[in-house]
Amino acid sequence: MSKISIHIIVSLIVILYEFEKGNVATELLLLLILLGFSYSLLINIIPNRKVKLGLFVFGVLILLAFPQYIFLLPLLVPGAFLNVNKFSFLIFIPFLSNFQALYLMLAGLLLLWDTLLARKDDEVVTLREEKYNLIEDVNRLSKSIDLMRMEKERDETLTLMDERNRISREIHDTAGHTLSAAILNLKALSMTTKETETKENILELKETLETGLQDIRRVMYDLRDSSFDLENKIMELLETVENSNLTYIVDSNLSYGIKYDIFAIVREALTNYIKHSDGRNFKVYLVESDRFLVLKINDDGKIPDKEIKEGLGLYSIRKKCEERDWKFNITTDRGFGIHILMERENENITGR
């Protein structure tokens, strides 16, 4: 049962009892009950305990000054025990000598009811706090598990990349050099051999070794391409600065050279941002469409009124774009930005 319901019930009991006695005019009785009801609700609504206590004591003092309206006392009881103090019922002692049995019993029952409500409210608050604490613990545990899983996957990926790079280097340093030397020796031998049949055999062996060397190089390129995760590489760069963000939507299998050049451009732009920009946000946007691959790099730093000088970093970026036949632009409308447009049909997108 809510406190408002208790107030209404108490008010009805007082109205019926006093109306039957006829000691107070009906209009005045209803007005007094309405005032007492509103005053008691005010005590319950105000959150400050000191203000509650002051209002409660003030109401009791008013009734002491006008004992003919003592029947309004039960209206002050609901919420007094819970909202003011557990000893607030002691304030009713002065009324015991001049208080009718019905009102005294009603006040006692209301105090008992209010005590039970107080305990119930305390239990609800405790359970609610425990619930919120459990939810926070579960959320923290879930985030920790996700973070551990991501770190594990990242470590496994990096380990695999390192292993592939090691294998690629070993193939290049051993088998690649050996076959290249053998091909050169066979070529020299074919030039010094005069017998036609022997020379043909040497040239045939040379072609076989050249085919094998091409196959080895293709495997090396494949290992190197798959070991260079462009998205992760850019993310590692951005982790070095605060308020950085990467939008990466690329499904095509870009060649190693393309990925490395894009990575180098982002690295140069980030270096320029750290050295020269007063901005607080750095964003990288790499997205492919049906016809283009778009790279946008922006920061929110202030742009000086004078013309931007092209230093070594911007020069390096521009040269890479010219070599790849990529369209390169600098924007200054909202901070400093680099905009690079790469056509997908360009052989420098898929070529090695």
mmCIF file of C-alpha atoms in Angstrom:
data_model
loop_
_atom_site.group_PDB
_atom_site.id
_atom_site.type_symbol
_atom_site.label_atom_id
_atom_site.label_comp_id
_atom_site.label_asym_id
_atom_site.label_seq_id
_atom_site.Cartn_x
_atom_site.Cartn_y
_atom_site.Cartn_z
ATOM 1 C CA MET A 1 0.000 0.000 0.000
ATOM 2 C CA SER A 2 1.424 3.418 -0.964
ATOM 3 C CA LYS A 3 1.835 6.347 1.405
ATOM 4 C CA ILE A 4 -0.769 8.360 -0.494
ATOM 5 C CA SER A 5 -3.278 5.550 0.049
ATOM 6 C CA ILE A 6 -2.487 5.592 3.774
ATOM 7 C CA HIS A 7 -3.030 9.361 3.907
ATOM 8 C CA ILE A 8 -6.377 9.023 2.149
ATOM 9 C CA ILE A 9 -7.565 6.248 4.480
ATOM 10 C CA VAL A 10 -6.547 8.190 7.601
ATOM 11 C CA SER A 11 -8.270 11.313 6.284
ATOM 12 C CA LEU A 12 -11.503 9.401 5.632
ATOM 13 C CA ILE A 13 -11.456 7.862 9.116
ATOM 14 C CA VAL A 14 -10.980 11.276 10.731
ATOM 15 C CA ILE A 15 -13.714 12.849 8.561
ATOM 16 C CA LEU A 16 -16.264 10.140 9.354
ATOM 17 C CA TYR A 17 -15.512 10.129 13.066
ATOM 18 C CA GLU A 18 -15.588 13.914 13.479
ATOM 19 C CA PHE A 19 -18.632 14.248 11.240
ATOM 20 C CA GLU A 20 -20.506 11.772 13.423
ATOM 21 C CA LYS A 21 -19.549 13.704 16.565
ATOM 22 C CA GLY A 22 -20.633 17.008 15.005
ATOM 23 C CA ASN A 23 -18.127 19.087 16.962
ATOM 24 C CA VAL A 24 -16.918 20.921 13.845
ATOM 25 C CA ALA A 25 -18.891 22.355 10.952
ATOM 26 C CA THR A 26 -18.771 20.199 7.831
ATOM 27 C CA GLU A 27 -17.199 22.879 5.616
ATOM 28 C CA LEU A 28 -14.530 23.688 8.192
ATOM 29 C CA LEU A 29 -13.898 19.995 8.832
ATOM 30 C CA LEU A 30 -13.292 19.300 5.137
ATOM 31 C CA LEU A 31 -11.015 22.350 4.859
ATOM 32 C CA LEU A 32 -8.991 21.306 7.907
ATOM 33 C CA ILE A 33 -8.674 17.709 6.665
ATOM 34 C CA LEU A 34 -7.528 18.973 3.242
ATOM 35 C CA LEU A 35 -4.930 21.243 4.862
ATOM 36 C CA GLY A 36 -3.695 18.459 7.137
ATOM 37 C CA PHE A 37 -3.544 16.013 4.221
ATOM 38 C CA SER A 38 -1.554 18.476 2.082
ATOM 39 C CA TYR A 39 0.795 19.352 4.945
ATOM 40 C CA SER A 40 1.529 15.685 5.642
ATOM 41 C CA LEU A 41 2.230 15.021 1.949
ATOM 42 C CA LEU A 42 4.593 18.005 1.930
ATOM 43 C CA ILE A 43 6.600 16.383 4.740
ATOM 44 C CA ASN A 44 6.911 13.195 2.677
ATOM 45 C CA ILE A 45 7.863 14.927 -0.571
ATOM 46 C CA ILE A 46 10.666 17.179 0.718
ATOM 47 C CA PRO A 47 13.992 15.254 0.519
ATOM 48 C CA ASN A 48 15.916 17.197 3.205
ATOM 49 C CA ARG A 49 15.588 15.448 6.573
ATOM 50 C CA LYS A 50 16.181 18.615 8.617
ATOM 51 C CA VAL A 51 13.428 20.448 6.747
ATOM 52 C CA LYS A 52 11.136 17.442 7.279
ATOM 53 C CA LEU A 53 11.796 17.513 11.009
ATOM 54 C CA GLY A 54 11.196 21.260 11.182
ATOM 55 C CA LEU A 55 7.851 20.998 9.380
ATOM 56 C CA PHE A 56 6.799 18.039 11.508
ATOM 57 C CA VAL A 57 7.595 19.811 14.799
ATOM 58 C CA PHE A 58 5.905 22.995 13.562
ATOM 59 C CA GLY A 59 2.720 21.072 12.773
ATOM 60 C CA VAL A 60 2.687 19.458 16.206
ATOM 61 C CA LEU A 61 3.194 22.844 17.901
ATOM 62 C CA ILE A 62 0.247 24.295 15.979
ATOM 63 C CA LEU A 63 -1.984 21.474 17.260
ATOM 64 C CA LEU A 64 -0.744 22.057 20.811
ATOM 65 C CA ALA A 65 -1.764 25.702 20.462
ATOM 66 C CA PHE A 66 -5.226 24.729 19.140
ATOM 67 C CA PRO A 67 -6.230 21.549 21.022
ATOM 68 C CA GLN A 68 -9.750 21.639 19.519
ATOM 69 C CA TYR A 69 -8.161 20.497 16.250
ATOM 70 C CA ILE A 70 -6.223 17.649 17.842
ATOM 71 C CA PHE A 71 -8.051 15.206 15.570
ATOM 72 C CA LEU A 72 -5.661 16.275 12.774
ATOM 73 C CA LEU A 73 -2.706 14.685 14.574
ATOM 74 C CA PRO A 74 -3.029 11.227 12.921
ATOM 75 C CA LEU A 75 -2.585 12.921 9.544
ATOM 76 C CA LEU A 76 0.985 13.841 10.530
ATOM 77 C CA VAL A 77 1.893 10.288 11.487
ATOM 78 C CA PRO A 78 2.207 8.589 8.038
ATOM 79 C CA GLY A 79 5.816 8.924 7.002
ATOM 80 C CA ALA A 80 6.926 10.575 10.254
ATOM 81 C CA PHE A 81 8.705 7.473 11.544
ATOM 82 C CA LEU A 82 10.423 6.764 8.216
ATOM 83 C CA ASN A 83 11.106 10.298 7.011
ATOM 84 C CA VAL A 84 12.011 12.142 10.212
ATOM 85 C CA ASN A 85 13.450 9.974 12.968
ATOM 86 C CA LYS A 86 12.795 6.615 14.546
ATOM 87 C CA PHE A 87 12.067 8.363 17.879
ATOM 88 C CA SER A 88 9.643 10.886 16.380
ATOM 89 C CA PHE A 89 6.704 9.022 17.915
ATOM 90 C CA LEU A 90 7.819 10.342 21.351
ATOM 91 C CA ILE A 91 6.491 13.740 20.351
ATOM 92 C CA PHE A 92 2.938 12.363 20.737
ATOM 93 C CA ILE A 93 3.378 11.750 24.500
ATOM 94 C CA PRO A 94 2.058 15.222 25.524
ATOM 95 C CA PHE A 95 -1.228 14.392 23.785
ATOM 96 C CA LEU A 96 -1.897 11.146 25.681
ATOM 97 C CA SER A 97 -3.786 12.860 28.495
ATOM 98 C CA ASN A 98 -6.145 14.612 26.121
ATOM 99 C CA PHE A 99 -6.374 12.259 23.213
ATOM 100 C CA GLN A 100 -9.281 10.025 22.352
ATOM 101 C CA ALA A 101 -8.692 6.275 22.293
ATOM 102 C CA LEU A 102 -9.533 5.933 18.595
ATOM 103 C CA TYR A 103 -6.933 8.462 17.491
ATOM 104 C CA LEU A 104 -4.330 7.027 19.860
ATOM 105 C CA MET A 105 -4.867 3.541 18.458
ATOM 106 C CA LEU A 106 -4.828 4.888 14.904
ATOM 107 C CA ALA A 107 -1.547 6.702 15.517
ATOM 108 C CA GLY A 108 0.014 3.547 16.981
ATOM 109 C CA LEU A 109 -1.098 1.398 14.046
ATOM 110 C CA LEU A 110 0.231 3.939 11.585
ATOM 111 C CA LEU A 111 3.599 4.035 13.337
ATOM 112 C CA LEU A 112 3.771 0.244 13.209
ATOM 113 C CA TRP A 113 2.851 0.253 9.524
ATOM 114 C CA ASP A 114 5.406 2.952 8.789
ATOM 115 C CA THR A 115 8.092 0.912 10.555
ATOM 116 C CA LEU A 116 7.345 -2.083 8.352
ATOM 117 C CA LEU A 117 7.462 0.120 5.246
ATOM 118 C CA ALA A 118 10.797 1.541 6.349
ATOM 119 C CA ARG A 119 12.307 -1.921 6.677
ATOM 120 C CA LYS A 120 10.874 -2.959 3.344
ATOM 121 C CA ASP A 121 12.240 0.171 1.654
ATOM 122 C CA ASP A 122 15.672 -0.481 3.159
ATOM 123 C CA GLU A 123 15.618 -4.034 1.817
ATOM 124 C CA VAL A 124 14.568 -2.811 -1.632
ATOM 125 C CA VAL A 125 17.356 -0.208 -1.664
ATOM 126 C CA THR A 126 19.905 -2.821 -0.581
ATOM 127 C CA LEU A 127 18.747 -5.289 -3.234
ATOM 128 C CA ARG A 128 18.788 -2.566 -5.889
ATOM 129 C CA GLU A 129 22.359 -1.593 -4.965
ATOM 130 C CA GLU A 130 23.428 -5.242 -5.062
ATOM 131 C CA LYS A 131 21.768 -5.608 -8.465
ATOM 132 C CA TYR A 132 23.588 -2.566 -9.881
ATOM 133 C CA ASN A 133 26.882 -3.781 -8.415
ATOM 134 C CA LEU A 134 26.380 -7.201 -10.011
ATOM 135 C CA ILE A 135 25.541 -5.607 -13.369
ATOM 136 C CA GLU A 136 28.691 -3.457 -13.186
ATOM 137 C CA ASP A 137 30.786 -6.501 -12.260
ATOM 138 C CA VAL A 138 29.334 -8.483 -15.178
ATOM 139 C CA ASN A 139 29.963 -5.593 -17.594
ATOM 140 C CA ARG A 140 33.554 -5.186 -16.396
ATOM 141 C CA LEU A 141 34.133 -8.928 -16.657
ATOM 142 C CA SER A 142 32.614 -9.027 -20.144
ATOM 143 C CA LYS A 143 34.819 -6.137 -21.299
ATOM 144 C CA SER A 144 37.882 -7.811 -19.807
ATOM 145 C CA ILE A 145 37.075 -11.076 -21.594
ATOM 146 C CA ASP A 146 36.542 -9.261 -24.910
ATOM 147 C CA LEU A 147 39.792 -7.349 -24.467
ATOM 148 C CA MET A 148 41.721 -10.525 -23.639
ATOM 149 C CA ARG A 149 40.248 -12.290 -26.671
ATOM 150 C CA MET A 150 41.129 -9.374 -28.953
ATOM 151 C CA GLU A 151 44.667 -9.219 -27.583
ATOM 152 C CA LYS A 152 45.059 -12.969 -28.017
ATOM 153 C CA GLU A 153 43.843 -12.837 -31.627
ATOM 154 C CA ARG A 154 46.111 -9.882 -32.299
ATOM 155 C CA ASP A 155 49.133 -11.650 -30.792
ATOM 156 C CA GLU A 156 48.405 -14.762 -32.848
ATOM 157 C CA THR A 157 48.088 -12.659 -36.005
ATOM 158 C CA LEU A 158 51.342 -10.814 -35.313
ATOM 159 C CA THR A 159 53.130 -14.090 -34.577
ATOM 160 C CA LEU A 160 51.875 -15.545 -37.857
ATOM 161 C CA MET A 161 52.955 -12.420 -39.741
ATOM 162 C CA ASP A 162 56.426 -12.533 -38.214
ATOM 163 C CA GLU A 163 56.778 -16.208 -39.119
ATOM 164 C CA ARG A 164 55.715 -15.570 -42.704
ATOM 165 C CA ASN A 165 58.159 -12.687 -43.012
ATOM 166 C CA ARG A 166 60.949 -14.868 -41.620
ATOM 167 C CA ILE A 167 60.193 -17.648 -44.111
ATOM 168 C CA SER A 168 60.037 -15.129 -46.958
ATOM 169 C CA ARG A 169 63.424 -13.661 -46.005
ATOM 170 C CA GLU A 170 65.022 -17.100 -45.695
ATOM 171 C CA ILE A 171 63.729 -18.127 -49.115
ATOM 172 C CA HIS A 172 65.011 -14.884 -50.593
ATOM 173 C CA ASP A 173 68.424 -15.146 -48.907
ATOM 174 C CA THR A 174 69.029 -18.839 -49.624
ATOM 175 C CA ALA A 175 67.101 -20.414 -52.478
ATOM 176 C CA GLY A 176 66.612 -17.138 -54.358
ATOM 177 C CA HIS A 177 70.279 -16.205 -54.366
ATOM 178 C CA THR A 178 71.384 -19.765 -55.126
ATOM 179 C CA LEU A 179 69.085 -20.090 -58.125
ATOM 180 C CA SER A 180 70.036 -16.632 -59.406
ATOM 181 C CA ALA A 181 73.721 -17.548 -59.229
ATOM 182 C CA ALA A 182 73.062 -20.880 -60.952
ATOM 183 C CA ILE A 183 71.170 -19.162 -63.766
ATOM 184 C CA LEU A 184 74.020 -16.712 -64.327
ATOM 185 C CA ASN A 185 76.551 -19.554 -64.402
ATOM 186 C CA LEU A 186 74.458 -21.517 -66.882
ATOM 187 C CA LYS A 187 74.105 -18.462 -69.073
ATOM 188 C CA ALA A 188 77.882 -17.984 -69.065
ATOM 189 C CA LEU A 189 78.401 -21.677 -69.707
ATOM 190 C CA SER A 190 76.020 -21.644 -72.680
ATOM 191 C CA MET A 191 78.027 -18.835 -74.225
ATOM 192 C CA THR A 192 81.298 -20.741 -73.944
ATOM 193 C CA THR A 193 79.975 -24.144 -75.051
ATOM 194 C CA LYS A 194 80.312 -24.865 -78.751
ATOM 195 C CA GLU A 195 78.445 -28.153 -78.950
ATOM 196 C CA THR A 196 74.882 -27.478 -80.074
ATOM 197 C CA GLU A 197 73.221 -30.314 -78.146
ATOM 198 C CA THR A 198 75.013 -29.458 -74.923
ATOM 199 C CA LYS A 199 74.205 -25.791 -75.367
ATOM 200 C CA GLU A 200 70.504 -26.574 -75.883
ATOM 201 C CA ASN A 201 70.484 -28.697 -72.739
ATOM 202 C CA ILE A 202 72.118 -25.904 -70.767
ATOM 203 C CA LEU A 203 69.608 -23.340 -72.041
ATOM 204 C CA GLU A 204 66.718 -25.700 -71.263
ATOM 205 C CA LEU A 205 68.051 -26.167 -67.730
ATOM 206 C CA LYS A 206 68.442 -22.402 -67.434
ATOM 207 C CA GLU A 207 64.808 -21.836 -68.440
ATOM 208 C CA THR A 208 63.691 -24.451 -65.918
ATOM 209 C CA LEU A 209 65.617 -22.710 -63.147
ATOM 210 C CA GLU A 210 64.213 -19.327 -64.202
ATOM 211 C CA THR A 211 60.678 -20.755 -64.020
ATOM 212 C CA GLY A 212 61.429 -22.155 -60.589
ATOM 213 C CA LEU A 213 62.846 -18.803 -59.478
ATOM 214 C CA GLN A 214 59.683 -17.031 -60.663
ATOM 215 C CA ASP A 215 57.563 -19.524 -58.718
ATOM 216 C CA ILE A 216 59.649 -18.909 -55.605
ATOM 217 C CA ARG A 217 59.301 -15.152 -56.003
ATOM 218 C CA ARG A 218 55.543 -15.506 -56.414
ATOM 219 C CA VAL A 219 55.363 -17.504 -53.180
ATOM 220 C CA MET A 220 57.506 -14.865 -51.469
ATOM 221 C CA TYR A 221 55.193 -12.094 -52.679
ATOM 222 C CA ASP A 222 52.132 -14.029 -51.509
ATOM 223 C CA LEU A 223 53.668 -14.564 -48.074
ATOM 224 C CA ARG A 224 54.656 -10.918 -47.829
ATOM 225 C CA ASP A 225 51.252 -9.671 -49.020
ATOM 226 C CA SER A 226 49.310 -11.789 -46.538
ATOM 227 C CA SER A 227 51.655 -10.908 -43.679
ATOM 228 C CA PHE A 228 51.141 -7.137 -44.059
ATOM 229 C CA ASP A 229 47.774 -6.349 -42.449
ATOM 230 C CA LEU A 230 47.214 -2.740 -43.498
ATOM 231 C CA GLU A 231 44.312 -2.102 -41.130
ATOM 232 C CA ASN A 232 46.214 -3.359 -38.081
ATOM 233 C CA LYS A 233 49.342 -1.475 -39.120
ATOM 234 C CA ILE A 234 47.409 1.806 -39.320
ATOM 235 C CA MET A 235 45.700 1.069 -35.995
ATOM 236 C CA GLU A 236 49.112 0.566 -34.389
ATOM 237 C CA LEU A 237 50.149 3.991 -35.681
ATOM 238 C CA LEU A 238 47.007 5.687 -34.374
ATOM 239 C CA GLU A 239 47.431 4.156 -30.929
ATOM 240 C CA THR A 240 50.347 6.535 -30.389
ATOM 241 C CA VAL A 241 48.054 9.614 -30.347
ATOM 242 C CA GLU A 242 44.859 10.418 -28.477
ATOM 243 C CA ASN A 243 41.506 11.114 -30.154
ATOM 244 C CA SER A 244 42.422 9.275 -33.356
ATOM 245 C CA ASN A 245 39.994 7.300 -35.480
ATOM 246 C CA LEU A 246 40.168 4.910 -38.447
ATOM 247 C CA THR A 247 37.400 4.130 -40.924
ATOM 248 C CA TYR A 248 38.547 1.123 -42.980
ATOM 249 C CA ILE A 249 36.244 -0.447 -45.574
ATOM 250 C CA VAL A 250 38.390 -2.368 -48.061
ATOM 251 C CA ASP A 251 37.513 -5.874 -49.233
ATOM 252 C CA SER A 252 39.967 -6.160 -52.131
ATOM 253 C CA ASN A 253 43.274 -7.968 -51.657
ATOM 254 C CA LEU A 254 45.659 -5.085 -52.242
ATOM 255 C CA SER A 255 49.217 -5.811 -53.261
ATOM 256 C CA TYR A 256 52.064 -5.437 -50.798
ATOM 257 C CA GLY A 257 53.440 -2.365 -52.571
ATOM 258 C CA ILE A 258 50.088 -0.571 -52.474
ATOM 259 C CA LYS A 259 49.524 -1.410 -48.829
ATOM 260 C CA TYR A 260 53.005 -0.289 -47.887
ATOM 261 C CA ASP A 261 52.694 3.026 -49.764
ATOM 262 C CA ILE A 262 49.322 3.763 -48.132
ATOM 263 C CA PHE A 263 50.823 2.918 -44.752
ATOM 264 C CA ALA A 264 53.808 5.189 -45.452
ATOM 265 C CA ILE A 265 51.480 8.062 -46.444
ATOM 266 C CA VAL A 266 49.472 7.715 -43.217
ATOM 267 C CA ARG A 267 52.703 7.593 -41.225
ATOM 268 C CA GLU A 268 54.024 10.767 -42.871
ATOM 269 C CA ALA A 269 50.707 12.556 -42.294
ATOM 270 C CA LEU A 270 50.656 11.481 -38.645
ATOM 271 C CA THR A 271 54.236 12.699 -38.177
ATOM 272 C CA ASN A 272 53.294 16.098 -39.636
ATOM 273 C CA TYR A 273 50.262 16.231 -37.335
ATOM 274 C CA ILE A 274 52.352 15.538 -34.244
ATOM 275 C CA LYS A 275 55.069 18.046 -35.205
ATOM 276 C CA HIS A 276 53.095 20.950 -36.639
ATOM 277 C CA SER A 277 49.379 20.756 -35.838
ATOM 278 C CA ASP A 278 47.613 22.223 -32.812
ATOM 279 C CA GLY A 279 44.561 20.045 -33.449
ATOM 280 C CA ARG A 280 43.121 17.502 -31.047
ATOM 281 C CA ASN A 281 41.574 15.003 -33.456
ATOM 282 C CA PHE A 282 43.195 12.916 -36.199
ATOM 283 C CA LYS A 283 41.078 10.830 -38.569
ATOM 284 C CA VAL A 284 41.962 8.356 -41.317
ATOM 285 C CA TYR A 285 39.352 7.268 -43.861
ATOM 286 C CA LEU A 286 40.184 4.454 -46.324
ATOM 287 C CA VAL A 287 37.197 3.191 -48.297
ATOM 288 C CA GLU A 288 36.804 1.473 -51.669
ATOM 289 C CA SER A 289 33.972 1.788 -54.160
ATOM 290 C CA ASP A 290 33.327 0.164 -57.516
ATOM 291 C CA ARG A 291 35.752 2.494 -59.300
ATOM 292 C CA PHE A 292 37.956 4.102 -56.685
ATOM 293 C CA LEU A 293 39.947 3.602 -53.532
ATOM 294 C CA VAL A 294 39.726 6.774 -51.423
ATOM 295 C CA LEU A 295 42.171 7.814 -48.704
ATOM 296 C CA LYS A 296 41.310 10.844 -46.554
ATOM 297 C CA ILE A 297 43.449 12.062 -43.667
ATOM 298 C CA ASN A 298 42.158 14.990 -41.600
ATOM 299 C CA ASP A 299 42.969 16.861 -38.409
ATOM 300 C CA ASP A 300 41.179 19.815 -36.814
ATOM 301 C CA GLY A 301 44.221 22.046 -36.399
ATOM 302 C CA LYS A 302 44.161 25.742 -37.260
ATOM 303 C CA ILE A 303 45.461 26.666 -40.702
ATOM 304 C CA PRO A 304 47.709 29.774 -40.945
ATOM 305 C CA ASP A 305 46.656 32.556 -43.294
ATOM 306 C CA LYS A 306 49.868 32.308 -45.267
ATOM 307 C CA GLU A 307 50.356 29.677 -47.947
ATOM 308 C CA ILE A 308 51.199 26.195 -46.695
ATOM 309 C CA LYS A 309 54.815 25.262 -47.348
ATOM 310 C CA GLU A 310 55.441 21.772 -48.647
ATOM 311 C CA GLY A 311 58.025 20.144 -46.413
ATOM 312 C CA LEU A 312 59.737 16.793 -46.802
ATOM 313 C CA GLY A 313 56.696 14.904 -45.492
ATOM 314 C CA LEU A 314 54.210 16.361 -47.967
ATOM 315 C CA TYR A 315 56.803 16.129 -50.754
ATOM 316 C CA SER A 316 57.258 12.408 -50.048
ATOM 317 C CA ILE A 317 53.489 11.862 -50.141
ATOM 318 C CA ARG A 318 53.132 13.797 -53.386
ATOM 319 C CA LYS A 319 55.966 11.830 -55.059
ATOM 320 C CA LYS A 320 54.403 8.495 -54.078
ATOM 321 C CA CYS A 321 51.096 9.600 -55.594
ATOM 322 C CA GLU A 322 52.777 10.756 -58.807
ATOM 323 C CA GLU A 323 54.621 7.440 -59.164
ATOM 324 C CA ARG A 324 51.352 5.542 -58.718
ATOM 325 C CA ASP A 325 49.344 7.968 -60.872
ATOM 326 C CA TRP A 326 47.088 8.770 -57.907
ATOM 327 C CA LYS A 327 45.226 12.077 -57.609
ATOM 328 C CA PHE A 328 46.553 14.077 -54.638
ATOM 329 C CA ASN A 329 44.884 17.134 -53.062
ATOM 330 C CA ILE A 330 45.272 19.186 -49.885
ATOM 331 C CA THR A 331 42.165 20.641 -48.210
ATOM 332 C CA THR A 332 42.066 23.422 -45.592
ATOM 333 C CA ASP A 333 38.352 24.167 -45.189
ATOM 334 C CA ARG A 334 37.969 22.276 -41.882
ATOM 335 C CA GLY A 335 41.470 21.900 -40.552
ATOM 336 C CA PHE A 336 44.252 20.290 -42.576
ATOM 337 C CA GLY A 337 43.339 17.397 -44.853
ATOM 338 C CA ILE A 338 44.927 15.103 -47.433
ATOM 339 C CA HIS A 339 42.693 13.593 -50.108
ATOM 340 C CA ILE A 340 44.023 10.826 -52.383
ATOM 341 C CA LEU A 341 41.948 9.191 -55.111
ATOM 342 C CA MET A 342 43.109 5.851 -56.569
ATOM 343 C CA GLU A 343 41.392 4.337 -59.609
ATOM 344 C CA ARG A 344 40.741 0.622 -59.199
ATOM 345 C CA GLU A 345 41.425 -0.050 -62.901
ATOM 346 C CA ASN A 346 44.896 1.409 -62.501
ATOM 347 C CA GLU A 347 47.484 -1.378 -62.602
ATOM 348 C CA ASN A 348 49.187 0.306 -59.661
ATOM 349 C CA ILE A 349 46.304 -0.738 -57.415
ATOM 350 C CA THR A 350 46.524 -4.465 -58.036
ATOM 351 C CA GLY A 351 50.049 -4.706 -59.377
ATOM 352 C CA ARG A 352 53.008 -5.646 -57.217
#
